[in-house]
Amino acid sequence: MNPIAAELAADVMRWAAERMLVRLRDELTALGMNAELRDNNSALMVARPHPGLPLSVVVGHGGAYYTWQDANKRHPTNDPQGAASILAEYIKGR
């Protein structure tokens, strides 16, 4: 693959991941959670209800999963509503 095509492919993957994170953010917001994209849109930072660092959620595994807790937890990106519910329970339970 030539360098220009490789760069374009990487951009397309990054844009797709950003859209997935925005969809998850919107679902979390609908559940009353505070979630914000990082400045470079590479991760979603989900605030905890108690003092502490926010939970970082990224799109991993080639865009197939939302992952968190150092990729030990994951949920399919084709179900942002389900991922938001699981994340909300995970954060409230911690």
mmCIF file with all atom_site columns, C-alpha atoms in Angstrom, residues 3-92:
data_model
loop_
_atom_site.group_PDB
_atom_site.id
_atom_site.type_symbol
_atom_site.label_atom_id
_atom_site.label_alt_id
_atom_site.label_comp_id
_atom_site.label_asym_id
_atom_site.label_entity_id
_atom_site.label_seq_id
_atom_site.pdbx_PDB_ins_code
_atom_site.Cartn_x
_atom_site.Cartn_y
_atom_site.Cartn_z
_atom_site.occupancy
_atom_site.B_iso_or_equiv
_atom_site.pdbx_formal_charge
_atom_site.auth_seq_id
_atom_site.auth_comp_id
_atom_site.auth_asym_id
_atom_site.auth_atom_id
_atom_site.pdbx_PDB_model_num
ATOM 1  C CA . PRO A 1 3  ? 1.977   5.897  1.942  1.00 0.00 ? 3  PRO A CA 1
ATOM 2  C CA . ILE A 1 4  ? -0.902  8.185  0.905  1.00 0.00 ? 4  ILE A CA 1
ATOM 3  C CA . ALA A 1 5  ? -3.390  5.312  0.788  1.00 0.00 ? 5  ALA A CA 1
ATOM 4  C CA . ALA A 1 6  ? -2.149  4.030  4.151  1.00 0.00 ? 6  ALA A CA 1
ATOM 5  C CA . GLU A 1 7  ? -2.586  7.471  5.701  1.00 0.00 ? 7  GLU A CA 1
ATOM 6  C CA . LEU A 1 8  ? -6.095  7.795  4.268  1.00 0.00 ? 8  LEU A CA 1
ATOM 7  C CA . ALA A 1 9  ? -7.034  4.330  5.600  1.00 0.00 ? 9  ALA A CA 1
ATOM 8  C CA . ALA A 1 10 ? -5.773  5.305  9.067  1.00 0.00 ? 10 ALA A CA 1
ATOM 9  C CA . ASP A 1 11 ? -7.816  8.525  8.941  1.00 0.00 ? 11 ASP A CA 1
ATOM 10 C CA . VAL A 1 12 ? -10.966 6.621  7.977  1.00 0.00 ? 12 VAL A CA 1
ATOM 11 C CA . MET A 1 13 ? -10.466 4.183  10.876 1.00 0.00 ? 13 MET A CA 1
ATOM 12 C CA . ARG A 1 14 ? -9.905  7.081  13.303 1.00 0.00 ? 14 ARG A CA 1
ATOM 13 C CA . TRP A 1 15 ? -13.047 8.900  12.096 1.00 0.00 ? 15 TRP A CA 1
ATOM 14 C CA . ALA A 1 16 ? -15.114 5.727  12.491 1.00 0.00 ? 16 ALA A CA 1
ATOM 15 C CA . ALA A 1 17 ? -13.813 5.254  16.048 1.00 0.00 ? 17 ALA A CA 1
ATOM 16 C CA . GLU A 1 18 ? -14.633 8.893  16.856 1.00 0.00 ? 18 GLU A CA 1
ATOM 17 C CA . ARG A 1 19 ? -18.232 8.422  15.641 1.00 0.00 ? 19 ARG A CA 1
ATOM 18 C CA . MET A 1 20 ? -18.558 5.296  17.806 1.00 0.00 ? 20 MET A CA 1
ATOM 19 C CA . LEU A 1 21 ? -17.306 7.191  20.865 1.00 0.00 ? 21 LEU A CA 1
ATOM 20 C CA . VAL A 1 22 ? -19.747 10.041 20.184 1.00 0.00 ? 22 VAL A CA 1
ATOM 21 C CA . ARG A 1 23 ? -22.628 7.551  19.986 1.00 0.00 ? 23 ARG A CA 1
ATOM 22 C CA . LEU A 1 24 ? -21.553 6.042  23.313 1.00 0.00 ? 24 LEU A CA 1
ATOM 23 C CA . ARG A 1 25 ? -21.206 9.484  24.885 1.00 0.00 ? 25 ARG A CA 1
ATOM 24 C CA . ASP A 1 26 ? -24.736 10.358 23.801 1.00 0.00 ? 26 ASP A CA 1
ATOM 25 C CA . GLU A 1 27 ? -26.112 7.129  25.308 1.00 0.00 ? 27 GLU A CA 1
ATOM 26 C CA . LEU A 1 28 ? -24.246 7.714  28.587 1.00 0.00 ? 28 LEU A CA 1
ATOM 27 C CA . THR A 1 29 ? -25.524 11.295 28.732 1.00 0.00 ? 29 THR A CA 1
ATOM 28 C CA . ALA A 1 30 ? -29.084 10.012 28.285 1.00 0.00 ? 30 ALA A CA 1
ATOM 29 C CA . LEU A 1 31 ? -28.479 7.840  31.375 1.00 0.00 ? 31 LEU A CA 1
ATOM 30 C CA . GLY A 1 32 ? -27.374 10.888 33.379 1.00 0.00 ? 32 GLY A CA 1
ATOM 31 C CA . MET A 1 33 ? -23.654 10.084 33.198 1.00 0.00 ? 33 MET A CA 1
ATOM 32 C CA . ASN A 1 34 ? -20.996 12.716 32.536 1.00 0.00 ? 34 ASN A CA 1
ATOM 33 C CA . ALA A 1 35 ? -18.777 11.679 29.620 1.00 0.00 ? 35 ALA A CA 1
ATOM 34 C CA . GLU A 1 36 ? -16.475 13.792 27.460 1.00 0.00 ? 36 GLU A CA 1
ATOM 35 C CA . LEU A 1 37 ? -14.219 13.110 24.512 1.00 0.00 ? 37 LEU A CA 1
ATOM 36 C CA . ARG A 1 38 ? -10.523 13.723 25.074 1.00 0.00 ? 38 ARG A CA 1
ATOM 37 C CA . ASP A 1 39 ? -9.042  16.670 23.211 1.00 0.00 ? 39 ASP A CA 1
ATOM 38 C CA . ASN A 1 40 ? -7.800  14.430 20.385 1.00 0.00 ? 40 ASN A CA 1
ATOM 39 C CA . ASN A 1 41 ? -11.041 12.362 20.289 1.00 0.00 ? 41 ASN A CA 1
ATOM 40 C CA . SER A 1 42 ? -9.080  9.159  20.938 1.00 0.00 ? 42 SER A CA 1
ATOM 41 C CA . ALA A 1 43 ? -10.972 8.195  24.103 1.00 0.00 ? 43 ALA A CA 1
ATOM 42 C CA . LEU A 1 44 ? -14.115 8.875  26.047 1.00 0.00 ? 44 LEU A CA 1
ATOM 43 C CA . MET A 1 45 ? -13.568 9.949  29.640 1.00 0.00 ? 45 MET A CA 1
ATOM 44 C CA . VAL A 1 46 ? -16.467 8.890  31.877 1.00 0.00 ? 46 VAL A CA 1
ATOM 45 C CA . ALA A 1 47 ? -16.691 10.657 35.235 1.00 0.00 ? 47 ALA A CA 1
ATOM 46 C CA . ARG A 1 48 ? -17.150 8.583  38.356 1.00 0.00 ? 48 ARG A CA 1
ATOM 47 C CA . PRO A 1 49 ? -19.817 9.501  40.939 1.00 0.00 ? 49 PRO A CA 1
ATOM 48 C CA . HIS A 1 50 ? -17.133 9.695  43.633 1.00 0.00 ? 50 HIS A CA 1
ATOM 49 C CA . PRO A 1 51 ? -13.735 11.405 43.651 1.00 0.00 ? 51 PRO A CA 1
ATOM 50 C CA . GLY A 1 52 ? -11.166 9.762  41.451 1.00 0.00 ? 52 GLY A CA 1
ATOM 51 C CA . LEU A 1 53 ? -9.883  9.559  37.942 1.00 0.00 ? 53 LEU A CA 1
ATOM 52 C CA . PRO A 1 54 ? -12.431 9.139  35.161 1.00 0.00 ? 54 PRO A CA 1
ATOM 53 C CA . LEU A 1 55 ? -12.768 5.844  33.357 1.00 0.00 ? 55 LEU A CA 1
ATOM 54 C CA . SER A 1 56 ? -11.193 5.858  29.908 1.00 0.00 ? 56 SER A CA 1
ATOM 55 C CA . VAL A 1 57 ? -13.089 4.069  27.135 1.00 0.00 ? 57 VAL A CA 1
ATOM 56 C CA . VAL A 1 58 ? -11.546 3.478  23.714 1.00 0.00 ? 58 VAL A CA 1
ATOM 57 C CA . VAL A 1 59 ? -12.544 1.687  20.538 1.00 0.00 ? 59 VAL A CA 1
ATOM 58 C CA . GLY A 1 60 ? -10.362 -1.376 20.096 1.00 0.00 ? 60 GLY A CA 1
ATOM 59 C CA . HIS A 1 61 ? -10.042 -4.665 18.264 1.00 0.00 ? 61 HIS A CA 1
ATOM 60 C CA . GLY A 1 62 ? -10.267 -3.066 14.831 1.00 0.00 ? 62 GLY A CA 1
ATOM 61 C CA . GLY A 1 63 ? -13.365 -1.083 15.736 1.00 0.00 ? 63 GLY A CA 1
ATOM 62 C CA . ALA A 1 64 ? -15.350 -4.074 16.997 1.00 0.00 ? 64 ALA A CA 1
ATOM 63 C CA . TYR A 1 65 ? -15.423 -3.256 20.715 1.00 0.00 ? 65 TYR A CA 1
ATOM 64 C CA . TYR A 1 66 ? -15.563 -0.464 23.245 1.00 0.00 ? 66 TYR A CA 1
ATOM 65 C CA . THR A 1 67 ? -12.874 -1.352 25.771 1.00 0.00 ? 67 THR A CA 1
ATOM 66 C CA . TRP A 1 68 ? -12.042 -0.108 29.264 1.00 0.00 ? 68 TRP A CA 1
ATOM 67 C CA . GLN A 1 69 ? -10.071 -1.148 32.337 1.00 0.00 ? 69 GLN A CA 1
ATOM 68 C CA . ASP A 1 70 ? -6.905  -1.746 30.296 1.00 0.00 ? 70 ASP A CA 1
ATOM 69 C CA . ALA A 1 71 ? -8.935  -3.710 27.712 1.00 0.00 ? 71 ALA A CA 1
ATOM 70 C CA . ASN A 1 72 ? -10.005 -6.233 30.355 1.00 0.00 ? 72 ASN A CA 1
ATOM 71 C CA . LYS A 1 73 ? -13.638 -5.189 29.848 1.00 0.00 ? 73 LYS A CA 1
ATOM 72 C CA . ARG A 1 74 ? -15.315 -4.775 26.471 1.00 0.00 ? 74 ARG A CA 1
ATOM 73 C CA . HIS A 1 75 ? -18.659 -4.529 24.686 1.00 0.00 ? 75 HIS A CA 1
ATOM 74 C CA . PRO A 1 76 ? -19.495 -4.581 20.944 1.00 0.00 ? 76 PRO A CA 1
ATOM 75 C CA . THR A 1 77 ? -19.554 -1.171 19.263 1.00 0.00 ? 77 THR A CA 1
ATOM 76 C CA . ASN A 1 78 ? -22.704 -2.105 17.346 1.00 0.00 ? 78 ASN A CA 1
ATOM 77 C CA . ASP A 1 79 ? -24.590 -1.828 20.663 1.00 0.00 ? 79 ASP A CA 1
ATOM 78 C CA . PRO A 1 80 ? -23.795 1.606  22.142 1.00 0.00 ? 80 PRO A CA 1
ATOM 79 C CA . GLN A 1 81 ? -26.972 1.582  24.257 1.00 0.00 ? 81 GLN A CA 1
ATOM 80 C CA . GLY A 1 82 ? -26.026 -1.749 25.836 1.00 0.00 ? 82 GLY A CA 1
ATOM 81 C CA . ALA A 1 83 ? -22.449 -0.578 26.336 1.00 0.00 ? 83 ALA A CA 1
ATOM 82 C CA . ALA A 1 84 ? -23.707 2.566  28.084 1.00 0.00 ? 84 ALA A CA 1
ATOM 83 C CA . SER A 1 85 ? -25.884 0.510  30.437 1.00 0.00 ? 85 SER A CA 1
ATOM 84 C CA . ILE A 1 86 ? -23.009 -1.814 31.319 1.00 0.00 ? 86 ILE A CA 1
ATOM 85 C CA . LEU A 1 87 ? -20.605 1.094  31.811 1.00 0.00 ? 87 LEU A CA 1
ATOM 86 C CA . ALA A 1 88 ? -23.074 2.947  34.026 1.00 0.00 ? 88 ALA A CA 1
ATOM 87 C CA . GLU A 1 89 ? -23.501 -0.124 36.244 1.00 0.00 ? 89 GLU A CA 1
ATOM 88 C CA . TYR A 1 90 ? -19.750 -0.744 36.269 1.00 0.00 ? 90 TYR A CA 1
ATOM 89 C CA . ILE A 1 91 ? -18.988 2.816  37.366 1.00 0.00 ? 91 ILE A CA 1
ATOM 90 C CA . LYS A 1 92 ? -21.745 2.957  39.977 1.00 0.00 ? 92 LYS A CA 1
#
